[in-house]
mmCIF file of N, CA and C in Angstrom:
data_model
loop_
_atom_site.group_PDB
_atom_site.id
_atom_site.type_symbol
_atom_site.label_atom_id
_atom_site.label_comp_id
_atom_site.label_asym_id
_atom_site.label_seq_id
_atom_site.Cartn_x
_atom_site.Cartn_y
_atom_site.Cartn_z
ATOM 1 N N MET L 115 7.718 -9.009 12.115
ATOM 2 C CA MET L 115 9.026 -9.126 12.874
ATOM 3 C C MET L 115 9.001 -7.658 13.633
ATOM 4 N N ALA L 116 8.349 -6.461 13.152
ATOM 5 C CA ALA L 116 8.455 -5.402 14.074
ATOM 6 C C ALA L 116 7.735 -5.685 15.457
ATOM 7 N N ALA L 117 6.708 -6.563 15.573
ATOM 8 C CA ALA L 117 5.910 -6.679 16.736
ATOM 9 C C ALA L 117 6.742 -7.523 17.440
ATOM 10 N N ALA L 118 7.274 -8.887 16.956
ATOM 11 C CA ALA L 118 8.359 -9.481 17.588
ATOM 12 C C ALA L 118 9.394 -8.866 18.389
ATOM 13 N N GLU L 119 10.053 -7.842 17.587
ATOM 14 C CA GLU L 119 11.138 -7.159 18.168
ATOM 15 C C GLU L 119 10.755 -6.048 19.417
ATOM 16 N N ARG L 120 9.399 -5.951 19.389
ATOM 17 C CA ARG L 120 9.039 -5.174 20.706
ATOM 18 C C ARG L 120 8.372 -6.182 21.643
ATOM 19 N N GLY L 121 8.574 -7.402 21.681
ATOM 20 C CA GLY L 121 8.007 -8.410 22.794
ATOM 21 C C GLY L 121 6.423 -8.714 22.541
ATOM 22 N N VAL L 122 6.124 -8.454 21.191
ATOM 23 C CA VAL L 122 4.515 -8.604 21.082
ATOM 24 C C VAL L 122 4.669 -10.096 20.067
ATOM 25 N N TRP L 123 4.119 -11.075 20.724
ATOM 26 C CA TRP L 123 4.259 -12.465 20.031
ATOM 27 C C TRP L 123 3.064 -12.959 19.790
ATOM 28 N N THR L 124 1.740 -12.359 20.093
ATOM 29 C CA THR L 124 0.381 -13.177 19.654
ATOM 30 C C THR L 124 -0.517 -11.697 19.134
ATOM 31 N N GLY L 125 -1.526 -12.190 18.583
ATOM 32 C CA GLY L 125 -2.552 -11.517 18.083
ATOM 33 C C GLY L 125 -3.098 -10.768 19.352
ATOM 34 N N THR L 126 -3.313 -11.525 20.346
ATOM 35 C CA THR L 126 -4.198 -10.971 21.424
ATOM 36 C C THR L 126 -3.470 -9.745 22.022
ATOM 37 N N GLN L 127 -2.114 -9.986 22.022
ATOM 38 C CA GLN L 127 -1.079 -8.941 22.706
ATOM 39 C C GLN L 127 -1.360 -7.572 21.761
ATOM 40 N N LEU L 128 -1.074 -7.868 20.408
ATOM 41 C CA LEU L 128 -1.218 -6.877 19.516
ATOM 42 C C LEU L 128 -2.569 -6.231 19.530
ATOM 43 N N ARG L 129 -3.651 -6.744 19.706
ATOM 44 C CA ARG L 129 -5.067 -6.321 19.524
ATOM 45 C C ARG L 129 -5.212 -5.578 20.773
ATOM 46 N N ARG L 130 -4.683 -5.892 22.033
ATOM 47 C CA ARG L 130 -4.712 -5.013 23.217
ATOM 48 C C ARG L 130 -3.877 -3.802 22.985
ATOM 49 N N LEU L 131 -2.862 -3.882 22.437
ATOM 50 C CA LEU L 131 -2.064 -2.773 22.119
ATOM 51 C C LEU L 131 -2.601 -1.488 21.457
ATOM 52 N N LEU L 132 -3.317 -2.229 20.263
ATOM 53 C CA LEU L 132 -4.079 -1.486 19.362
ATOM 54 C C LEU L 132 -5.207 -0.558 19.884
ATOM 55 N N ALA L 133 -5.909 -1.244 21.009
ATOM 56 C CA ALA L 133 -7.009 -0.455 21.419
ATOM 57 C C ALA L 133 -6.423 0.226 22.529
ATOM 58 N N GLU L 134 -5.452 0.006 23.593
ATOM 59 C CA GLU L 134 -5.003 1.008 24.406
ATOM 60 C C GLU L 134 -4.270 2.074 23.864
ATOM 61 N N ARG L 135 -3.252 1.918 23.018
ATOM 62 C CA ARG L 135 -2.406 3.025 22.529
ATOM 63 C C ARG L 135 -2.844 3.833 21.384
ATOM 64 N N ALA L 136 -3.728 3.237 20.625
ATOM 65 C CA ALA L 136 -4.347 3.795 19.301
ATOM 66 C C ALA L 136 -5.718 4.084 19.300
ATOM 67 N N GLY L 137 -6.587 3.422 20.015
ATOM 68 C CA GLY L 137 -7.898 3.351 20.006
ATOM 69 C C GLY L 137 -8.722 2.633 18.974
ATOM 70 N N LEU L 138 -7.981 1.752 18.450
ATOM 71 C CA LEU L 138 -8.514 0.891 17.182
ATOM 72 C C LEU L 138 -8.934 -0.464 17.789
ATOM 73 N N ASP L 139 -10.089 -0.897 17.398
ATOM 74 C CA ASP L 139 -10.664 -2.132 17.869
ATOM 75 C C ASP L 139 -10.728 -2.793 16.625
ATOM 76 N N LEU L 140 -9.592 -3.573 16.389
ATOM 77 C CA LEU L 140 -9.665 -4.596 15.135
ATOM 78 C C LEU L 140 -10.390 -6.061 15.507
ATOM 79 N N SER L 141 -10.909 -6.653 14.809
ATOM 80 C CA SER L 141 -11.582 -8.051 14.844
ATOM 81 C C SER L 141 -10.118 -8.866 15.182
ATOM 82 N N PRO L 142 -10.557 -10.111 16.036
ATOM 83 C CA PRO L 142 -9.366 -10.970 16.182
ATOM 84 C C PRO L 142 -8.999 -11.458 14.902
ATOM 85 N N ALA L 143 -9.862 -11.847 13.673
ATOM 86 C CA ALA L 143 -9.493 -12.304 12.514
ATOM 87 C C ALA L 143 -8.789 -11.311 11.782
ATOM 88 N N SER L 144 -8.834 -10.017 11.839
ATOM 89 C CA SER L 144 -7.989 -9.024 11.128
ATOM 90 C C SER L 144 -6.742 -9.012 11.695
ATOM 91 N N VAL L 145 -6.547 -9.128 12.842
ATOM 92 C CA VAL L 145 -5.373 -8.975 13.608
ATOM 93 C C VAL L 145 -4.485 -10.293 13.215
ATOM 94 N N SER L 146 -5.227 -11.380 13.327
ATOM 95 C CA SER L 146 -4.592 -12.726 13.011
ATOM 96 C C SER L 146 -4.100 -12.656 11.592
ATOM 97 N N ALA L 147 -4.923 -12.099 10.440
ATOM 98 C CA ALA L 147 -4.381 -11.972 9.355
ATOM 99 C C ALA L 147 -2.937 -11.042 9.127
ATOM 100 N N LEU L 148 -3.027 -10.055 9.979
ATOM 101 C CA LEU L 148 -1.685 -9.271 9.827
ATOM 102 C C LEU L 148 -0.576 -10.216 10.126
ATOM 103 N N PHE L 149 -0.876 -11.067 11.145
ATOM 104 C CA PHE L 149 0.297 -11.803 11.828
ATOM 105 C C PHE L 149 0.848 -13.132 10.931
ATOM 106 N N THR L 150 -0.162 -13.588 10.138
ATOM 107 C CA THR L 150 -0.054 -14.897 9.440
ATOM 108 C C THR L 150 0.131 -14.744 7.955
ATOM 109 N N LYS L 151 -0.230 -13.600 7.357
ATOM 110 C CA LYS L 151 -0.298 -13.382 5.805
ATOM 111 C C LYS L 151 0.112 -12.031 5.528
ATOM 112 N N GLN L 152 0.793 -11.860 4.249
ATOM 113 C CA GLN L 152 0.939 -10.489 3.879
ATOM 114 C C GLN L 152 -0.083 -9.812 3.146
ATOM 115 N N PRO L 153 -0.755 -8.734 3.860
ATOM 116 C CA PRO L 153 -1.874 -8.114 3.258
ATOM 117 C C PRO L 153 -1.316 -7.538 1.987
ATOM 118 N N SER L 154 -2.612 -7.621 0.910
ATOM 119 C CA SER L 154 -2.472 -6.867 -0.153
ATOM 120 C C SER L 154 -2.862 -5.520 0.003
ATOM 121 N N GLN L 155 -3.459 -4.897 1.016
ATOM 122 C CA GLN L 155 -3.694 -3.660 1.221
ATOM 123 C C GLN L 155 -3.963 -3.551 2.683
ATOM 124 N N VAL L 156 -3.391 -1.979 3.167
ATOM 125 C CA VAL L 156 -3.740 -1.723 4.562
ATOM 126 C C VAL L 156 -4.214 -0.243 4.542
ATOM 127 N N LYS L 157 -5.253 0.047 5.229
ATOM 128 C CA LYS L 157 -5.753 1.302 5.368
ATOM 129 C C LYS L 157 -4.497 2.085 6.115
ATOM 130 N N LEU L 158 -4.447 3.546 5.433
ATOM 131 C CA LEU L 158 -3.421 4.424 6.335
ATOM 132 C C LEU L 158 -3.820 4.677 7.867
ATOM 133 N N SER L 159 -4.994 4.424 7.871
ATOM 134 C CA SER L 159 -5.560 4.659 9.455
ATOM 135 C C SER L 159 -4.888 3.377 10.309
ATOM 136 N N THR L 160 -5.031 2.301 9.719
ATOM 137 C CA THR L 160 -4.680 0.873 10.451
ATOM 138 C C THR L 160 -3.118 0.933 10.684
ATOM 139 N N LEU L 161 -2.485 1.434 9.676
ATOM 140 C CA LEU L 161 -0.798 1.457 9.561
ATOM 141 C C LEU L 161 -0.558 2.633 10.616
ATOM 142 N N ALA L 162 -1.160 3.534 10.618
ATOM 143 C CA ALA L 162 -0.826 4.664 11.628
ATOM 144 C C ALA L 162 -1.037 4.048 13.200
ATOM 145 N N ALA L 163 -2.420 3.386 13.298
ATOM 146 C CA ALA L 163 -2.541 2.765 14.482
ATOM 147 C C ALA L 163 -1.557 1.721 14.838
ATOM 148 N N LEU L 164 -1.020 0.756 14.026
ATOM 149 C CA LEU L 164 0.105 -0.238 14.093
ATOM 150 C C LEU L 164 1.433 0.657 14.598
ATOM 151 N N CYS L 165 1.535 1.713 13.875
ATOM 152 C CA CYS L 165 2.899 2.392 14.154
ATOM 153 C C CYS L 165 2.684 2.920 15.954
ATOM 154 N N ALA L 166 1.410 3.470 16.332
ATOM 155 C CA ALA L 166 1.397 4.097 17.454
ATOM 156 C C ALA L 166 1.480 2.994 18.503
ATOM 157 N N ALA L 167 0.947 1.718 18.248
ATOM 158 C CA ALA L 167 0.829 0.533 19.106
ATOM 159 C C ALA L 167 1.984 0.190 19.270
ATOM 160 N N LEU L 168 2.994 -0.077 18.155
ATOM 161 C CA LEU L 168 4.117 -0.567 18.402
ATOM 162 C C LEU L 168 5.672 0.353 18.845
ATOM 163 N N GLU L 169 5.032 1.584 18.603
ATOM 164 C CA GLU L 169 6.006 2.708 18.714
ATOM 165 C C GLU L 169 7.103 2.716 18.025
ATOM 166 N N CYS L 170 6.653 2.788 16.633
ATOM 167 C CA CYS L 170 7.470 2.615 15.399
ATOM 168 C C CYS L 170 7.094 3.517 14.425
ATOM 169 N N ALA L 171 7.921 3.576 13.127
ATOM 170 C CA ALA L 171 7.548 4.163 12.156
ATOM 171 C C ALA L 171 7.180 3.317 10.878
ATOM 172 N N PRO L 172 6.349 3.648 9.971
ATOM 173 C CA PRO L 172 5.925 2.875 8.783
ATOM 174 C C PRO L 172 6.971 2.128 8.406
ATOM 175 N N GLY L 173 8.068 2.746 8.059
ATOM 176 C CA GLY L 173 9.332 1.900 7.730
ATOM 177 C C GLY L 173 9.801 0.576 8.273
ATOM 178 N N ASP L 174 9.208 0.546 9.683
ATOM 179 C CA ASP L 174 9.819 -0.389 10.402
ATOM 180 C C ASP L 174 8.702 -1.628 10.060
ATOM 181 N N LEU L 175 7.421 -1.383 9.403
ATOM 182 C CA LEU L 175 6.604 -2.335 9.397
ATOM 183 C C LEU L 175 6.624 -2.680 7.867
ATOM 184 N N LEU L 176 6.977 -2.010 6.940
ATOM 185 C CA LEU L 176 6.910 -2.272 5.236
ATOM 186 C C LEU L 176 8.138 -2.664 4.899
ATOM 187 N N VAL L 177 7.975 -3.831 3.844
ATOM 188 C CA VAL L 177 9.152 -4.342 3.543
ATOM 189 C C VAL L 177 8.803 -4.022 1.738
ATOM 190 N N LEU L 178 9.842 -3.269 1.300
ATOM 191 C CA LEU L 178 9.690 -2.969 -0.155
ATOM 192 C C LEU L 178 10.526 -3.929 -0.952
ATOM 193 N N SER L 179 9.769 -4.434 -1.783
ATOM 194 C CA SER L 179 10.718 -5.406 -2.713
ATOM 195 C C SER L 179 10.627 -4.890 -4.351
ATOM 196 N N PRO L 180 11.597 -4.866 -4.908
ATOM 197 C CA PRO L 180 11.565 -4.294 -6.304
ATOM 198 C C PRO L 180 10.386 -5.295 -7.221
ATOM 199 N N VAL L 181 9.787 -4.207 -8.125
ATOM 200 C CA VAL L 181 8.819 -4.631 -9.025
ATOM 201 C C VAL L 181 9.380 -4.610 -10.363
ATOM 202 N N ALA L 182 9.133 -5.646 -10.890
ATOM 203 C CA ALA L 182 9.693 -5.708 -12.319
ATOM 204 C C ALA L 182 8.607 -4.607 -13.299
ATOM 205 N N ALA L 183 9.404 -3.878 -13.812
ATOM 206 C CA ALA L 183 8.844 -2.727 -14.590
ATOM 207 C C ALA L 183 8.311 -3.389 -15.815
ATOM 208 N N ALA L 184 6.938 -3.074 -16.222
ATOM 209 C CA ALA L 184 6.292 -3.434 -17.312
ATOM 210 C C ALA L 184 7.005 -2.723 -18.645
ATOM 211 N N PRO L 185 7.053 -3.577 -19.716
ATOM 212 C CA PRO L 185 7.712 -2.905 -20.731
ATOM 213 C C PRO L 185 6.910 -1.710 -21.296
ATOM 214 N N ALA L 186 7.540 -0.765 -21.736
ATOM 215 C CA ALA L 186 6.761 0.537 -22.328
ATOM 216 C C ALA L 186 5.929 -0.015 -23.435
ATOM 217 N N PRO L 187 4.669 0.555 -23.703
ATOM 218 C CA PRO L 187 4.025 0.244 -24.669
ATOM 219 C C PRO L 187 4.537 1.066 -26.001
ATOM 220 N N LEU L 188 4.486 -0.023 -27.120
ATOM 221 C CA LEU L 188 4.839 0.488 -28.334
ATOM 222 C C LEU L 188 4.037 1.637 -28.936
ATOM 223 N N PRO L 189 4.410 2.650 -29.540
ATOM 224 C CA PRO L 189 3.529 3.520 -30.256
ATOM 225 C C PRO L 189 2.926 2.822 -31.313
ATOM 226 N N ALA L 190 1.606 3.333 -31.702
ATOM 227 C CA ALA L 190 1.196 2.782 -33.117
ATOM 228 C C ALA L 190 1.824 3.376 -33.979
ATOM 229 N N LEU L 191 1.974 2.355 -35.042
ATOM 230 C CA LEU L 191 2.660 2.949 -36.282
ATOM 231 C C LEU L 191 2.142 4.011 -37.053
ATOM 232 N N ALA L 192 0.752 4.049 -37.027
ATOM 233 C CA ALA L 192 0.130 5.236 -37.638
ATOM 234 C C ALA L 192 0.336 6.358 -36.970
ATOM 235 N N GLY L 193 0.688 7.577 -37.697
ATOM 236 C CA GLY L 193 0.918 8.868 -37.153
ATOM 237 C C GLY L 193 2.311 8.854 -36.644
ATOM 238 N N LEU L 194 3.378 8.097 -37.096
ATOM 239 C CA LEU L 194 4.705 8.429 -37.007
ATOM 240 C C LEU L 194 5.249 8.931 -38.237
ATOM 241 N N ARG L 195 6.160 9.825 -37.794
ATOM 242 C CA ARG L 195 7.210 10.373 -38.927
ATOM 243 C C ARG L 195 8.572 10.280 -38.391
ATOM 244 N N GLY L 196 9.325 9.509 -39.065
ATOM 245 C CA GLY L 196 10.573 9.252 -38.776
ATOM 246 C C GLY L 196 10.826 8.698 -37.365
ATOM 247 N N GLY L 197 9.953 7.861 -36.521
ATOM 248 C CA GLY L 197 10.173 7.383 -35.497
ATOM 249 C C GLY L 197 9.480 8.250 -34.457
ATOM 250 N N GLN L 198 9.079 9.562 -34.666
ATOM 251 C CA GLN L 198 8.484 10.493 -33.776
ATOM 252 C C GLN L 198 7.022 10.506 -33.938
ATOM 253 N N PRO L 199 6.410 10.715 -33.016
ATOM 254 C CA PRO L 199 4.740 10.801 -33.095
ATOM 255 C C PRO L 199 4.534 12.231 -33.754
ATOM 256 N N VAL L 200 3.516 12.221 -34.700
ATOM 257 C CA VAL L 200 3.041 13.566 -35.399
ATOM 258 C C VAL L 200 2.129 14.036 -34.418
ATOM 259 N N PRO L 201 2.421 15.387 -34.209
ATOM 260 C CA PRO L 201 1.360 16.101 -33.257
ATOM 261 C C PRO L 201 0.024 15.967 -33.707
ATOM 262 N N GLY L 202 -0.984 15.940 -32.873
ATOM 263 C CA GLY L 202 -2.262 15.728 -33.273
ATOM 264 C C GLY L 202 -3.094 16.508 -32.305
ATOM 265 N N PRO L 203 -4.575 16.327 -32.286
ATOM 266 C CA PRO L 203 -5.576 17.132 -31.593
ATOM 267 C C PRO L 203 -5.250 16.700 -29.952
ATOM 268 N N LEU L 204 -5.410 17.446 -29.166
ATOM 269 C CA LEU L 204 -5.267 17.136 -27.870
ATOM 270 C C LEU L 204 -6.661 16.343 -27.324
ATOM 271 N N ARG L 205 -7.670 16.660 -28.080
ATOM 272 C CA ARG L 205 -8.745 15.949 -27.550
ATOM 273 C C ARG L 205 -9.411 14.971 -28.795
ATOM 274 N N PRO L 206 -9.840 13.868 -28.428
ATOM 275 C CA PRO L 206 -10.191 12.860 -29.300
ATOM 276 C C PRO L 206 -11.437 13.540 -29.685
ATOM 277 N N THR L 207 -11.961 13.084 -31.096
ATOM 278 C CA THR L 207 -13.210 13.731 -31.622
ATOM 279 C C THR L 207 -14.548 12.681 -31.202
ATOM 280 N N GLY L 208 -14.125 11.539 -30.624
ATOM 281 C CA GLY L 208 -15.151 10.519 -29.998
ATOM 282 C C GLY L 208 -15.970 10.947 -29.058
ATOM 283 N N GLY L 209 -15.746 11.992 -28.350
ATOM 284 C CA GLY L 209 -16.696 12.360 -27.292
ATOM 285 C C GLY L 209 -15.926 12.250 -25.729
ATOM 286 N N ARG L 210 -15.128 11.374 -25.635
ATOM 287 C CA ARG L 210 -14.423 11.075 -24.428
ATOM 288 C C ARG L 210 -13.249 12.066 -24.271
ATOM 289 N N SER L 211 -12.993 12.874 -23.155
ATOM 290 C CA SER L 211 -11.966 13.816 -23.091
ATOM 291 C C SER L 211 -10.681 12.834 -22.392
ATOM 292 N N LEU L 212 -9.685 13.413 -22.587
ATOM 293 C CA LEU L 212 -8.425 12.748 -22.092
ATOM 294 C C LEU L 212 -8.330 13.413 -20.743
ATOM 295 N N PRO L 213 -7.522 12.448 -19.632
ATOM 296 C CA PRO L 213 -7.263 13.215 -18.402
ATOM 297 C C PRO L 213 -6.277 14.342 -18.402
ATOM 298 N N PRO L 214 -6.265 14.920 -17.323
ATOM 299 C CA PRO L 214 -5.589 16.444 -17.612
ATOM 300 C C PRO L 214 -4.161 16.129 -17.415
ATOM 301 N N LEU L 215 -3.346 16.971 -18.097
ATOM 302 C CA LEU L 215 -1.854 16.769 -18.402
ATOM 303 C C LEU L 215 -1.178 17.374 -17.111
#
């Protein structure tokens, strides 16, 4: 939509703008994919180049949709006292360490 609002209707036009304004040479297939389907991921450098080429902000290109929150994991029944976790060692004794807090 952001491209169309700026008069860019084809992948060829967008590819030319990316090269001229942002110095990014995307393949015709990559530009076509941006036009025809929702990408699952976009490099930040590509997003920055798209913003430069279309003279817009990232918010003009991204549409956020709410994501259903996953249910919170239930605590294991072992080690509970009155519904509250019982404090234990910070590191497991099995050899692997926990991530930093």
